[in-house]
Amino acid sequence: MAAAEEMAVVVLRCCDGTTVAAPAGVVAGRSGLVAEAVGPGGGGGGGRVVVDVPGNVSGVDVAAVVAYMEARAAAADGDAFDGEFIGGLTHDARIDLIHAA
């Protein structure tokens, strides 16, 4: 990951008006929309980029996805982290998370 990408912040603007700030280096690897926005020609350049989240996804759900991405990126064993994370969610929370992702 490039130094500028590590420093960049992506602000995800949700349908309900909520904004969620996230490190570009973490979310760009999992979102083509964010990668395009922060990549060459996307206006990233190590600054602050605003990306509109498509669909009817609430800020609460997007914040949960970002928290997951940040925690998984910091985990030593991503697969073990996934099992523990998913195991701790209710069925409805899993559905909301899938929708947001």
Short mmCIF file of C-alpha atoms in Angstrom, two decimals:
data_model
loop_
_atom_site.label_atom_id
_atom_site.label_comp_id
_atom_site.label_asym_id
_atom_site.label_seq_id
_atom_site.Cartn_x
_atom_site.Cartn_y
_atom_site.Cartn_z
CA MET A 1 0.00 0.00 0.00
CA ALA A 2 1.37 3.39 -1.00
CA ALA A 3 2.16 5.97 1.66
CA ALA A 4 -0.37 8.41 0.18
CA GLU A 5 -3.05 5.72 0.23
CA GLU A 6 -2.27 4.92 3.88
CA MET A 7 -2.68 8.58 4.79
CA ALA A 8 -5.83 9.15 2.73
CA VAL A 9 -9.18 9.24 4.44
CA VAL A 10 -12.34 8.17 2.68
CA VAL A 11 -15.61 9.63 3.90
CA LEU A 12 -18.46 7.27 3.08
CA ARG A 13 -21.72 9.24 2.73
CA CYS A 14 -24.78 7.06 3.39
CA CYS A 15 -28.41 7.38 2.26
CA ASP A 16 -29.47 8.64 5.70
CA GLY A 17 -26.95 11.50 5.59
CA THR A 18 -24.54 9.81 7.98
CA THR A 19 -20.86 10.02 7.09
CA VAL A 20 -18.32 7.42 8.14
CA ALA A 21 -14.60 8.17 7.89
CA ALA A 22 -12.30 5.27 7.07
CA PRO A 23 -8.64 4.81 6.15
CA ALA A 24 -8.46 4.50 2.36
CA GLY A 25 -5.82 1.79 2.54
CA VAL A 26 -8.15 -0.46 4.49
CA VAL A 27 -11.36 -0.02 2.51
CA ALA A 28 -9.92 0.39 -0.99
CA GLY A 29 -8.72 -3.21 -0.97
CA ARG A 30 -12.30 -4.43 -0.45
CA SER A 31 -14.29 -1.87 -2.42
CA GLY A 32 -13.89 -1.20 -6.12
CA LEU A 33 -15.86 2.03 -5.74
CA VAL A 34 -13.45 3.34 -3.10
CA ALA A 35 -10.38 2.04 -4.97
CA GLU A 36 -11.48 3.96 -8.05
CA ALA A 37 -12.05 7.13 -6.02
CA VAL A 38 -8.63 7.08 -4.33
CA GLY A 39 -6.64 5.53 -7.17
CA PRO A 40 -4.89 7.28 -10.03
CA GLY A 41 -7.29 9.76 -11.57
CA GLY A 42 -9.75 9.26 -8.72
CA GLY A 43 -8.80 12.40 -6.86
CA GLY A 44 -7.34 10.58 -3.84
CA GLY A 45 -3.83 11.93 -3.66
CA GLY A 46 -3.43 11.37 0.07
CA GLY A 47 -6.22 13.76 1.03
CA ARG A 48 -9.85 13.37 1.96
CA VAL A 49 -12.20 11.78 -0.56
CA VAL A 50 -16.00 11.59 -0.25
CA VAL A 51 -17.72 8.53 -1.73
CA ASP A 52 -21.49 8.16 -1.89
CA VAL A 53 -22.53 4.68 -0.77
CA PRO A 54 -24.92 3.28 -3.38
CA GLY A 55 -28.27 1.83 -2.41
CA ASN A 56 -30.30 2.22 0.72
CA VAL A 57 -27.58 1.39 3.27
CA SER A 58 -27.70 3.15 6.64
CA GLY A 59 -24.77 4.77 8.38
CA VAL A 60 -25.00 2.27 11.25
CA ASP A 61 -24.46 -0.62 8.86
CA VAL A 62 -21.63 1.10 6.98
CA ALA A 63 -19.92 1.92 10.29
CA ALA A 64 -20.15 -1.77 11.25
CA VAL A 65 -18.55 -2.79 7.95
CA VAL A 66 -15.73 -0.28 8.39
CA ALA A 67 -15.13 -1.46 11.98
CA TYR A 68 -14.94 -5.03 10.69
CA MET A 69 -12.47 -4.09 7.93
CA GLU A 70 -10.22 -2.20 10.33
CA ALA A 71 -10.23 -4.97 12.94
CA ARG A 72 -9.61 -7.68 10.33
CA ALA A 73 -6.71 -5.72 8.83
CA ALA A 74 -5.14 -5.54 12.30
CA ALA A 75 -5.73 -9.22 13.13
CA ALA A 76 -2.82 -11.64 12.91
CA ASP A 77 -5.05 -14.43 11.57
CA GLY A 78 -7.81 -13.06 9.36
CA ASP A 79 -9.62 -16.39 8.96
CA ALA A 80 -9.84 -16.96 12.71
CA PHE A 81 -11.00 -13.36 13.15
CA ASP A 82 -13.79 -13.89 10.61
CA GLY A 83 -15.11 -16.93 12.45
CA GLU A 84 -15.18 -15.16 15.79
CA PHE A 85 -16.70 -11.99 14.34
CA ILE A 86 -19.51 -13.74 12.45
CA GLY A 87 -20.18 -16.10 15.36
CA GLY A 88 -20.94 -13.14 17.61
CA LEU A 89 -23.62 -11.63 15.37
CA THR A 90 -27.35 -12.20 15.42
CA HIS A 91 -29.05 -13.40 12.24
CA ASP A 92 -30.49 -9.94 11.56
CA ALA A 93 -27.10 -8.29 12.10
CA ARG A 94 -25.55 -10.73 9.62
CA ILE A 95 -28.16 -9.83 7.01
CA ASP A 96 -27.61 -6.09 7.59
CA LEU A 97 -23.86 -6.57 7.30
CA ILE A 98 -24.19 -8.49 4.03
CA HIS A 99 -26.46 -5.77 2.65
CA ALA A 100 -24.02 -3.03 3.65
CA ALA A 101 -20.98 -4.85 2.27
#
